[in-house]
mmCIF file of C-alpha atoms in Angstrom:
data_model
loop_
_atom_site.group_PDB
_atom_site.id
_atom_site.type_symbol
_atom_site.label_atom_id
_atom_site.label_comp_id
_atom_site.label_asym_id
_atom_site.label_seq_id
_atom_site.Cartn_x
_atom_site.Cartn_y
_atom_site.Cartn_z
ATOM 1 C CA UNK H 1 -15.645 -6.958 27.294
ATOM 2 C CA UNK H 2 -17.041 -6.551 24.017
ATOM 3 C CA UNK H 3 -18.653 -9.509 22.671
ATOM 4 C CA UNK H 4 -19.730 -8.663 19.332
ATOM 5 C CA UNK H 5 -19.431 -6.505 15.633
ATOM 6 C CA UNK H 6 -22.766 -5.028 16.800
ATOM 7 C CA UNK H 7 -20.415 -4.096 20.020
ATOM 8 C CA UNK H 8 -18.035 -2.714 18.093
ATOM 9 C CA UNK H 9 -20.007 -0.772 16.239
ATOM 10 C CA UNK H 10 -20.913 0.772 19.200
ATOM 11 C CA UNK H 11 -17.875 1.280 21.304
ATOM 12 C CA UNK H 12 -16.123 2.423 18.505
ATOM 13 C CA UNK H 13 -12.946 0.040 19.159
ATOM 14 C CA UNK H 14 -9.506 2.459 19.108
ATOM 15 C CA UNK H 15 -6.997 2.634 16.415
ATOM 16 C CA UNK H 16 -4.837 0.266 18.906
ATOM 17 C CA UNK H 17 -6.763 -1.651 20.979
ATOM 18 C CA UNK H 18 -5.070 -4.900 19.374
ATOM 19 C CA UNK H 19 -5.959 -7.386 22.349
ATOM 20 C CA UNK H 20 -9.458 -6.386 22.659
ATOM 21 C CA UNK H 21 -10.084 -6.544 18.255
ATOM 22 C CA UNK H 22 -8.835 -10.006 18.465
ATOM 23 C CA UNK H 23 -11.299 -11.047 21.028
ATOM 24 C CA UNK H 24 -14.434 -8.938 19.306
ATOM 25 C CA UNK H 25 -13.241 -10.759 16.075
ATOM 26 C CA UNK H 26 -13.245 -14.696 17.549
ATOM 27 C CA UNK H 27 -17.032 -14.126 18.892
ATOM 28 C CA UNK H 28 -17.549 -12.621 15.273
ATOM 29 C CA UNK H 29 -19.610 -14.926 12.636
ATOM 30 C CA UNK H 30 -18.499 -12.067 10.101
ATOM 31 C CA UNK H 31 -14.864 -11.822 9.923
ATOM 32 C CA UNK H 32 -13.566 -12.028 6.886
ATOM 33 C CA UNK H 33 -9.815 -11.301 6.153
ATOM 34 C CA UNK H 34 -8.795 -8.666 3.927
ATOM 35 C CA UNK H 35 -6.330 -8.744 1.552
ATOM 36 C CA UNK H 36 -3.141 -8.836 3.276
ATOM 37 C CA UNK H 37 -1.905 -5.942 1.757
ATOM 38 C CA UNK H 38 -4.274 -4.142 3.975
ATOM 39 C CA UNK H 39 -4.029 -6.405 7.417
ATOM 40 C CA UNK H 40 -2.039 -4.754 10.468
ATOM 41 C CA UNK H 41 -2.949 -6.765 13.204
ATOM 42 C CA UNK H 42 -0.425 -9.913 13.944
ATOM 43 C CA UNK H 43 -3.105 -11.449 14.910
ATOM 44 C CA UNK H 44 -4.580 -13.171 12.169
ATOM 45 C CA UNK H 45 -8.408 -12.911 13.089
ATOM 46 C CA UNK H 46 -8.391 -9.430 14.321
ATOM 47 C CA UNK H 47 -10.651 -6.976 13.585
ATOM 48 C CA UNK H 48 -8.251 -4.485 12.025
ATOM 49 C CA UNK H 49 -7.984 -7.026 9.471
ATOM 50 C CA UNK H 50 -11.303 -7.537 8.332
ATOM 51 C CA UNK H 51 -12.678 -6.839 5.214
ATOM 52 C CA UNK H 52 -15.408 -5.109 7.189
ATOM 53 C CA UNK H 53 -13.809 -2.742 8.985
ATOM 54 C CA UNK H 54 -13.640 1.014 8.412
ATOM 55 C CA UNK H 55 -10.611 3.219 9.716
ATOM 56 C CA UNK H 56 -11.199 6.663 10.786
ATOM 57 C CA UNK H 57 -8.394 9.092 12.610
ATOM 58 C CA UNK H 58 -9.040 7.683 16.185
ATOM 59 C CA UNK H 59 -11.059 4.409 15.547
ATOM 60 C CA UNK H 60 -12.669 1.899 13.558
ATOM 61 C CA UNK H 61 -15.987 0.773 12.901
ATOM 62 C CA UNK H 62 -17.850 -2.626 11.695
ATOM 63 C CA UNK H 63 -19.808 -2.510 8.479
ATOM 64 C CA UNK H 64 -21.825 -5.437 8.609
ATOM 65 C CA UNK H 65 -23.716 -4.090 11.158
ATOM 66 C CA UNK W 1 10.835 5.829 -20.412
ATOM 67 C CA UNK W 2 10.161 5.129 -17.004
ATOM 68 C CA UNK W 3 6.366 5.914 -15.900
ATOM 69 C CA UNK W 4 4.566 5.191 -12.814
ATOM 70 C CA UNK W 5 0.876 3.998 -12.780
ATOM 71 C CA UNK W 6 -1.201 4.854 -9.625
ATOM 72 C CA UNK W 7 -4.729 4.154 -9.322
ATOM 73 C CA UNK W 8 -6.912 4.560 -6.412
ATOM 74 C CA UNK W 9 -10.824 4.008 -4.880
ATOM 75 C CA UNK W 10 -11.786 1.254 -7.523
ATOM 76 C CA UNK W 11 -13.216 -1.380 -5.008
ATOM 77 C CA UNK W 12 -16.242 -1.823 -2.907
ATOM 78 C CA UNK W 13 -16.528 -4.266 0.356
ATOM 79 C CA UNK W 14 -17.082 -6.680 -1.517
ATOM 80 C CA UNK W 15 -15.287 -6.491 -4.762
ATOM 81 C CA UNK W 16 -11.462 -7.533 -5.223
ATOM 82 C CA UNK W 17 -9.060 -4.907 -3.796
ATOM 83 C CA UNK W 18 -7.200 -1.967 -5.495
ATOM 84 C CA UNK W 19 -3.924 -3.480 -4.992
ATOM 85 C CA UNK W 20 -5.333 -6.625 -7.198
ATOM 86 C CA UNK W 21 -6.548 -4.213 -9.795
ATOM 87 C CA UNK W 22 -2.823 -2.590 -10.240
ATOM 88 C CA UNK W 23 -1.172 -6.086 -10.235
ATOM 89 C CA UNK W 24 -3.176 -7.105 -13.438
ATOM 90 C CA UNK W 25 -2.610 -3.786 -14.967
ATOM 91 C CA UNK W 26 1.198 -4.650 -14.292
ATOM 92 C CA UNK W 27 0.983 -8.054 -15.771
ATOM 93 C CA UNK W 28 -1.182 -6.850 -18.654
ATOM 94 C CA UNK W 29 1.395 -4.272 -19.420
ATOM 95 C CA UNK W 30 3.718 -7.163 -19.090
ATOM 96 C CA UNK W 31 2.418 -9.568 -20.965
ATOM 97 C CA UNK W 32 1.251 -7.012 -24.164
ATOM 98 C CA UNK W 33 5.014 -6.088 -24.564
ATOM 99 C CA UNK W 34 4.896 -3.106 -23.302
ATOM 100 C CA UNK W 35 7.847 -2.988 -21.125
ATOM 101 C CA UNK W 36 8.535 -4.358 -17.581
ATOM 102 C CA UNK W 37 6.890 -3.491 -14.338
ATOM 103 C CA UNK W 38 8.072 -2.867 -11.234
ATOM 104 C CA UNK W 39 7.018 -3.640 -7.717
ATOM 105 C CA UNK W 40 3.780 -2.470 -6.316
ATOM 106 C CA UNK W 41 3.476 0.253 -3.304
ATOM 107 C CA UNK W 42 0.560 0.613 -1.099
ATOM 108 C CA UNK W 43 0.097 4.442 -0.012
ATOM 109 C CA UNK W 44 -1.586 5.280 3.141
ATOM 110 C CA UNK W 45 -3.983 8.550 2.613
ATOM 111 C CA UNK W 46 -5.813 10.839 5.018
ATOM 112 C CA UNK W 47 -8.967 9.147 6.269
ATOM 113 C CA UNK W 48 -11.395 11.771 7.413
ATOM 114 C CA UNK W 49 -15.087 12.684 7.591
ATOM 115 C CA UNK W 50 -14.761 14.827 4.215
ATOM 116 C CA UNK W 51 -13.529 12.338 2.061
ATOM 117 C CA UNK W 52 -15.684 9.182 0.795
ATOM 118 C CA UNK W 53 -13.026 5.831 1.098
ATOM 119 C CA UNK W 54 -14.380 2.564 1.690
ATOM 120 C CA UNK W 55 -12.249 1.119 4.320
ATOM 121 C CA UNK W 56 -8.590 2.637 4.570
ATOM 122 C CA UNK W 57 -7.860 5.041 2.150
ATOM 123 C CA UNK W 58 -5.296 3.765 0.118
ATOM 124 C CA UNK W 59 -3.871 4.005 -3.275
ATOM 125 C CA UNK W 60 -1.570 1.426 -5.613
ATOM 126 C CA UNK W 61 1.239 2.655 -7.596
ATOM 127 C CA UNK W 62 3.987 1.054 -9.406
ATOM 128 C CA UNK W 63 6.574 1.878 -11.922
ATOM 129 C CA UNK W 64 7.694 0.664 -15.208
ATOM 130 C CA UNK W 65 9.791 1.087 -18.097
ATOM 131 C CA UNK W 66 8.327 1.201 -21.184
ATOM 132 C CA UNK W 67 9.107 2.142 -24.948
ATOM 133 C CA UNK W 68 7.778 5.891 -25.509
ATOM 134 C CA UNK W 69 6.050 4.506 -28.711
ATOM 135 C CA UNK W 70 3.775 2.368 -26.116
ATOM 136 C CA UNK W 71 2.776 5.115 -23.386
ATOM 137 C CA UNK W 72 -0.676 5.781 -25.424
ATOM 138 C CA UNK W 73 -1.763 1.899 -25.865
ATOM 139 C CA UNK W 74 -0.615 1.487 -21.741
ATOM 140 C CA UNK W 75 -2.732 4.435 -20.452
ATOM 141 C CA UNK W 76 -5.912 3.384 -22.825
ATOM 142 C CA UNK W 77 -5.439 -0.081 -21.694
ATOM 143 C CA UNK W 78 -5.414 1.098 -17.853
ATOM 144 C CA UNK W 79 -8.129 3.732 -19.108
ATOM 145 C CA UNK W 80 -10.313 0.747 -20.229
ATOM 146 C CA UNK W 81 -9.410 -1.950 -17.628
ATOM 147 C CA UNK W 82 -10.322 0.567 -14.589
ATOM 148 C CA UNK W 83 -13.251 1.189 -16.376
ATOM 149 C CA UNK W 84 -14.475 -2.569 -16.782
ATOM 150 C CA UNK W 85 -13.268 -4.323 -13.482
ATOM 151 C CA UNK W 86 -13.979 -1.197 -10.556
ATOM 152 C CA UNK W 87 -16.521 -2.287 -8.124
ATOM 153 C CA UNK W 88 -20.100 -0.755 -8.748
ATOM 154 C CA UNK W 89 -20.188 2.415 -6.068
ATOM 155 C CA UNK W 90 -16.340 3.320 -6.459
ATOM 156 C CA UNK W 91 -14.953 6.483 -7.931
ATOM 157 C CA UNK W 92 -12.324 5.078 -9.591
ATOM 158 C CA UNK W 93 -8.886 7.242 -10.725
ATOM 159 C CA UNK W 94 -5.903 6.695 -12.996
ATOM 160 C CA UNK W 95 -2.543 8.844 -12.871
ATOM 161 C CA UNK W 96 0.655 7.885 -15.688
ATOM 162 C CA UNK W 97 3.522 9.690 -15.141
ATOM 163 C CA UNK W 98 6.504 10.026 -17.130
ATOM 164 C CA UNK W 99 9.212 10.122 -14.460
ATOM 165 C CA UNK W 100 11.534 12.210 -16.584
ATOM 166 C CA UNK W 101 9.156 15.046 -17.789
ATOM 167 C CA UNK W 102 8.057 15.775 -14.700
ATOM 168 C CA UNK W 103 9.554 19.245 -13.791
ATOM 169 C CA UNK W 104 12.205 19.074 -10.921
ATOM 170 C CA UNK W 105 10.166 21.004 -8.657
ATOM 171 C CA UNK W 106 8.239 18.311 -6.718
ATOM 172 C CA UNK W 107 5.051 19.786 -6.780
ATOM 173 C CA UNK W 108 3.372 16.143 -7.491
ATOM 174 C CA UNK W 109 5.857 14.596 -4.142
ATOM 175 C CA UNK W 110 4.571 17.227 -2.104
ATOM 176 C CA UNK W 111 1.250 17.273 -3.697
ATOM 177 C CA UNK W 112 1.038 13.204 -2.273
ATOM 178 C CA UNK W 113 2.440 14.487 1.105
ATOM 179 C CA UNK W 114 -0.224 17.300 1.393
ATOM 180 C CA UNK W 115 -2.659 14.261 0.521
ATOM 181 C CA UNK W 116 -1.952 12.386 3.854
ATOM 182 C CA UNK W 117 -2.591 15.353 5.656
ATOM 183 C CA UNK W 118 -5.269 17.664 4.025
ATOM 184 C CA UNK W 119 -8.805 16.901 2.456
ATOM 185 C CA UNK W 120 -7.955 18.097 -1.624
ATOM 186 C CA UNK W 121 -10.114 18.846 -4.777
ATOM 187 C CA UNK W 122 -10.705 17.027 -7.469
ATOM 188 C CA UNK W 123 -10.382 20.622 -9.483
ATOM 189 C CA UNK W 124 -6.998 20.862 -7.482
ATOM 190 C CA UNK W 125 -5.893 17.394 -9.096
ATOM 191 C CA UNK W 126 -6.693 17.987 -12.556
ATOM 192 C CA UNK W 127 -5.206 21.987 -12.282
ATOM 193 C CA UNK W 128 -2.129 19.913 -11.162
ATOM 194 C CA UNK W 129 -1.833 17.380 -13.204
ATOM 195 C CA UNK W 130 -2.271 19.766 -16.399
ATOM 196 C CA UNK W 131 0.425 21.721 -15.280
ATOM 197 C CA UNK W 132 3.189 18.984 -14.596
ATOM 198 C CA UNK W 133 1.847 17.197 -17.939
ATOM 199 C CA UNK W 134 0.505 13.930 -15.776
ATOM 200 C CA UNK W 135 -2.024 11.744 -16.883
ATOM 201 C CA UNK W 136 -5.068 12.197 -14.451
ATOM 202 C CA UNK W 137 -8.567 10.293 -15.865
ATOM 203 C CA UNK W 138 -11.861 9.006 -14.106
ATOM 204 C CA UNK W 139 -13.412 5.779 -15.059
ATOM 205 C CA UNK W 140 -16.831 5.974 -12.885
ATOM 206 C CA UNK W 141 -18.281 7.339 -9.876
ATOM 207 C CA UNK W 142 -17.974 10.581 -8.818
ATOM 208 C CA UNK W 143 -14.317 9.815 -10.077
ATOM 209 C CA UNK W 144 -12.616 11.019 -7.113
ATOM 210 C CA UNK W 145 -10.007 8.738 -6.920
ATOM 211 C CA UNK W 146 -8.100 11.103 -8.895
ATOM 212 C CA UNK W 147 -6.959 12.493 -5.775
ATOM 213 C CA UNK W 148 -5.404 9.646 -4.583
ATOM 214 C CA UNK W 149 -4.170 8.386 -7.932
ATOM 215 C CA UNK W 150 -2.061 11.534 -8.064
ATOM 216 C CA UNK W 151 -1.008 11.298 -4.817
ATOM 217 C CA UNK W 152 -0.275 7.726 -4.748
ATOM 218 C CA UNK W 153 2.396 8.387 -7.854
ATOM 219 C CA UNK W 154 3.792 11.779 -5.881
ATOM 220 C CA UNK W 155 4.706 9.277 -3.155
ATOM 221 C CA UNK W 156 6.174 6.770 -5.120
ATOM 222 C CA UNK W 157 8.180 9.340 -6.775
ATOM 223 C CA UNK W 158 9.613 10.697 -3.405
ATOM 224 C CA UNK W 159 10.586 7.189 -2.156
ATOM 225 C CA UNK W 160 9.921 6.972 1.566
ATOM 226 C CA UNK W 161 6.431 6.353 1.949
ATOM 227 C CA UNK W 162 4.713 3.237 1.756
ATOM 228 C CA UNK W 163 4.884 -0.616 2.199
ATOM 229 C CA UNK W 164 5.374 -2.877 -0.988
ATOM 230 C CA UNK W 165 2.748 -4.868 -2.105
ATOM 231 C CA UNK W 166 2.883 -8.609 -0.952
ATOM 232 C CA UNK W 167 4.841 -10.855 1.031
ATOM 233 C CA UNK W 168 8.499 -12.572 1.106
ATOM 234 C CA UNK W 169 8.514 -15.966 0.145
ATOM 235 C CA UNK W 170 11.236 -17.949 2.313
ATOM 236 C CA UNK W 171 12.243 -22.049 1.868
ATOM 237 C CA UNK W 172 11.850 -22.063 5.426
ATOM 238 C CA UNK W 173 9.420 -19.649 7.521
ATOM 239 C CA UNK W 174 10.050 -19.210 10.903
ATOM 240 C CA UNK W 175 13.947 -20.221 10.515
ATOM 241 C CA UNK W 176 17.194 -17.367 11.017
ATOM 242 C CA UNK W 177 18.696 -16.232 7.842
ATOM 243 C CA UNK W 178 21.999 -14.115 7.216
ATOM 244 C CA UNK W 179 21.569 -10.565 6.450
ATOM 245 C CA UNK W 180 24.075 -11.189 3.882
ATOM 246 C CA UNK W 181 21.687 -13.580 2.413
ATOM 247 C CA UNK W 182 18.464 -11.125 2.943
ATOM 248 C CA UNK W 183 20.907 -8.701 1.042
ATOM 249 C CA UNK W 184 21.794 -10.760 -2.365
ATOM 250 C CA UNK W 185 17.592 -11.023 -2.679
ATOM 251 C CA UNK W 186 16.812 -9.388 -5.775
ATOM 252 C CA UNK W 187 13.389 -8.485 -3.183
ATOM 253 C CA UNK W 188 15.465 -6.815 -0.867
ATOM 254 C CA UNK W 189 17.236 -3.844 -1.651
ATOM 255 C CA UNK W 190 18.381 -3.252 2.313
ATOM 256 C CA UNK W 191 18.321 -4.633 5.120
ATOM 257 C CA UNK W 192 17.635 -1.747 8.197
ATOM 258 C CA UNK W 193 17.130 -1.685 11.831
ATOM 259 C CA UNK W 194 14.008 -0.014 12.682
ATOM 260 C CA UNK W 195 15.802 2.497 14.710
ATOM 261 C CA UNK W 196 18.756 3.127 13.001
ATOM 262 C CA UNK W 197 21.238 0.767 14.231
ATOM 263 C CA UNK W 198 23.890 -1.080 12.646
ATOM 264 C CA UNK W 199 23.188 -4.438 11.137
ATOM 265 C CA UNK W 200 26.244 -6.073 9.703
ATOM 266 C CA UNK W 201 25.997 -9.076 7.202
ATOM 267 C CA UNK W 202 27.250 -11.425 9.481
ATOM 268 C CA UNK W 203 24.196 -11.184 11.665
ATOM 269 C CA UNK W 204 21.237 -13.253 11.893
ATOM 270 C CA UNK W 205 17.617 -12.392 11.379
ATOM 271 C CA UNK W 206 14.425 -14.497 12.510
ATOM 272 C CA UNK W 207 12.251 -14.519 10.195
ATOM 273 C CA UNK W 208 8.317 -13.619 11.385
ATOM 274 C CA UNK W 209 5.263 -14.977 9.871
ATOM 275 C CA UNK W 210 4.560 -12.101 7.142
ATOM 276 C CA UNK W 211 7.987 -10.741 5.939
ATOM 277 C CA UNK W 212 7.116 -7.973 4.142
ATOM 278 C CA UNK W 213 9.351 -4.469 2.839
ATOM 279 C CA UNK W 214 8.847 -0.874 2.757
ATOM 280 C CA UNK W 215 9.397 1.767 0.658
ATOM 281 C CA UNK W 216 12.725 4.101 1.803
ATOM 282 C CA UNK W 217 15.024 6.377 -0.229
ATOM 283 C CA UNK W 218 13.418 4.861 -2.816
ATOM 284 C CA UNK W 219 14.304 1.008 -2.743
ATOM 285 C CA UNK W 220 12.608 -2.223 -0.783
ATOM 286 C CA UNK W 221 14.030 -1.981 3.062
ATOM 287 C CA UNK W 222 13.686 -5.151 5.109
ATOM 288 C CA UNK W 223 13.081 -3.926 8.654
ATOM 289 C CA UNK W 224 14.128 -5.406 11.655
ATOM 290 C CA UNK W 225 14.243 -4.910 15.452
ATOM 291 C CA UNK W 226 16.172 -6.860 18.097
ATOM 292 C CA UNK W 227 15.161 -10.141 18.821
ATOM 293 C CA UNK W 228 13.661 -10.700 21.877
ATOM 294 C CA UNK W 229 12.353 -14.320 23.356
ATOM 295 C CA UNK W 230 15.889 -16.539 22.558
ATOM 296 C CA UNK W 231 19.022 -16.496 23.159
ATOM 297 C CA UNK W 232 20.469 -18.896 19.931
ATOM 298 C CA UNK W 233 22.458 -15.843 18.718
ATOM 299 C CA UNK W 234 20.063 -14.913 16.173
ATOM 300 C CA UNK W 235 20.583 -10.695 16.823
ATOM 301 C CA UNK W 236 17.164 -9.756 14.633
ATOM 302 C CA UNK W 237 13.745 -10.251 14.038
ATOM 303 C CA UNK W 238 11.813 -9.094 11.497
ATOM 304 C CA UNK W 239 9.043 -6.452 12.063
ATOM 305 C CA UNK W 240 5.450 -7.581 13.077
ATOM 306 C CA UNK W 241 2.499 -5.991 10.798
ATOM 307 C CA UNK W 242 1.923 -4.031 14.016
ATOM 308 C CA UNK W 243 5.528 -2.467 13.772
ATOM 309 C CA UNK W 244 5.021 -1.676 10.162
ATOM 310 C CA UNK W 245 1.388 -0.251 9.975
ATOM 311 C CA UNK W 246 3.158 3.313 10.482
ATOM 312 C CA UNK W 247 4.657 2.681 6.691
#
C-alpha cells in the first residue's frame, strides 16, 4: 500500500484508482482541497482532489514532492 | 447581443482558480451595467506531454447578454482584469464572442472539440479567431491560454460539453425531492437519467452530497441514476462526482 505523496509520486497512482487515492491522501500532511469545481473523487480527502495533483492521460502525479 | 467570455490557464498551484477569475469577470460585468451573465461552464481539455497546464487543463466560459454599445468597455475590462489578477507563471487567454456574428459553419464548436483531442497552435488560434471575427488576446506568459480560451467558448457554443460551475443549494441535503420540483428550479433546466431512461415528475430523487449539473443540448441537466441502498420509494439518486467526471 502506498503510504505517502512521495509514494505517489512514484507509483504514479491511475486515473481511477479511487480507493487507493483516498488512503495515500489520509497519511498525507499536504492535502489540500481544490476548488470544487475541479474535485472528482466522492471522497472528500482524495487525492484526485487536491490542489496538488497533476492529471495526465493515464495517471496523476503529486506536486509537493 | 449575446457574447460568451472564455478564459483559460490564468492560475498557478497556489493562486485562486480560473473558474474564480471568470465568476468576478461575470459579476464585474454585472455590477458595471453591462448586461446580465449567465452560468459558468467548466471545459475539460486534452492533457498531454506537449501542452504546459498546471493541474487539469481546463477552461471557464460563460455567456451574457449585453448592449452592443458595451462589448468594447466588457472585453477591456476582462483585457485588464486577466491582466492584474493571473497567477505569476500562467499564460493567461481571453476569447469574446458575439454569438450571432459568428458564421454558421461551426468552425469555433469543432475547433473546441479538436481541442480535447489534439495538441493546437497558438498561430492556429489567432488565424481562427481572425477569420470568425472572435476576440482572442493574451495577458502574460507565453499567453497560451488562447488555445483554450477559444476552445472553451467553441464548447459552450455547441452545448454538450461540460459541467456548470458550482453546486445546488437544497433546504435539506441528503433528503428526496420531486422531479417536478427539481424541474420548476430556475438551476435546473432538466432533469435526465444518466442512461437515457424515463424519469417522470412524479418520481423521487435522493439528493447526494454535491448536486451539481451539466452542460447538454445546451441547458443545465440534473443527472441521475437509480437508487440503490433503500427501498422508501425514492426511484433516483443523484450522480456522484465520480459519475460525472466524464462531463
Amino acid at each position: 500500500m502506498i503510504a505517502s505523496a512521495t509514494a505517489l509520486q512514484e507509483s504514479a497512482l491511475g486515473i481511477d484508482d479511487w480507493a487507493e487515492a483516498a488512503r495515500i491522501a489520509a497519511a498525507c500532511g499536504s492535502f489540500h482541497p481544490d476548488e470544487e469545481d475541479e474535485q472528482v473523487a466522492d471522497e472528500p480527502c482524495s487525492c484526485y482532489n487536491c490542489r496538488y495533483r497533476r492529471w495526465t492521460a493515464a495517471a496523476i502525479s503529486c506536486c509537493r514532492r | 447581443m449575446q457574447i460568451l467570455i472564455s478564459i483559460d490557464d490564468t492560475d498557478n498551484l497556489e493562486s485562486p482558480g480560473t473558474g474564480a477569475l471568470a465568476s468576478r469577470i461575470a459579476v464585474d460585468l454585472e455590477d458595471n451595467g453591462w448586461g446580465t451573465s449567465s452560468f459558468i461552464t467548466r471545459h475539460q481539455l486534452l492533457v498531454h506531454p506537449d501542452i504546459p497546464y498546471t493541474s487539469h487543463n481546463s477552461a471557464m466560459c460563460f455567456q451574457a447578454r449585453i448592449e452592443p454599445q458595451s462589448l468594447e468597455q466588457v472585453i477591456s475590462h476582462a483585457a485588464e482584469f486577466l491582466t492584474r489578477e493571473s497567477a505569476p507563471g500562467s499564460d493567461p487567454g481571453l476569447c469574446v464572442a458575439v454569438i450571432d456574428r459568428l458564421p454558421e459553419s461551426g468552425e469555433i464548436i469543432q475547433y473546441g472539440r479538436t481541442a480535447k483531442e489534439s495538441v493546437l497552435t497558438k498561430e492556429s488560434a489567432y488565424e481562427l479567431a481572425r477569420r470568425l471575427g472572435v476576440h482572442l488576446s493574451e495577458h502574460g506568459g507565453t499567453g497560451l491560454g488562447v488555445i483554450g480560451a477559444l476552445a472553451g467558448a467553441g464548447l459552450r457554443l455547441g452545448g454538450n460539453d461540460g459541467r456548470l460551475k458550482g453546486q445546488l443549494a437544497f433546504a435539506e441535503p441528503g433528503g428526496a425531492v420531486s422531479v417536478a420540483a427539481l424541474r420548476d428550479r430556475e438551476d435546473i433546466d432538466e432533469v435526465r437519467a444518466l442512461d437515457g431512461s424515463s424519469v417522470e415528475n412524479r418520481d423521487m430523487v435522493r439528493l447526494g452530497d454535491k448536486v451539481k449539473t451539466v452542460l447538454l443540448d445546451g441547458r443545465a441537466i440534473l443527472l441521475v441514476v437509480p437508487a440503490v441502498g433503500q427501498s422508501d420509494g425514492v426511484r433516483w439518486q443523484t450522480c456522484s462526482r465520480q459519475q460525472l467526471k466524464e462531463y
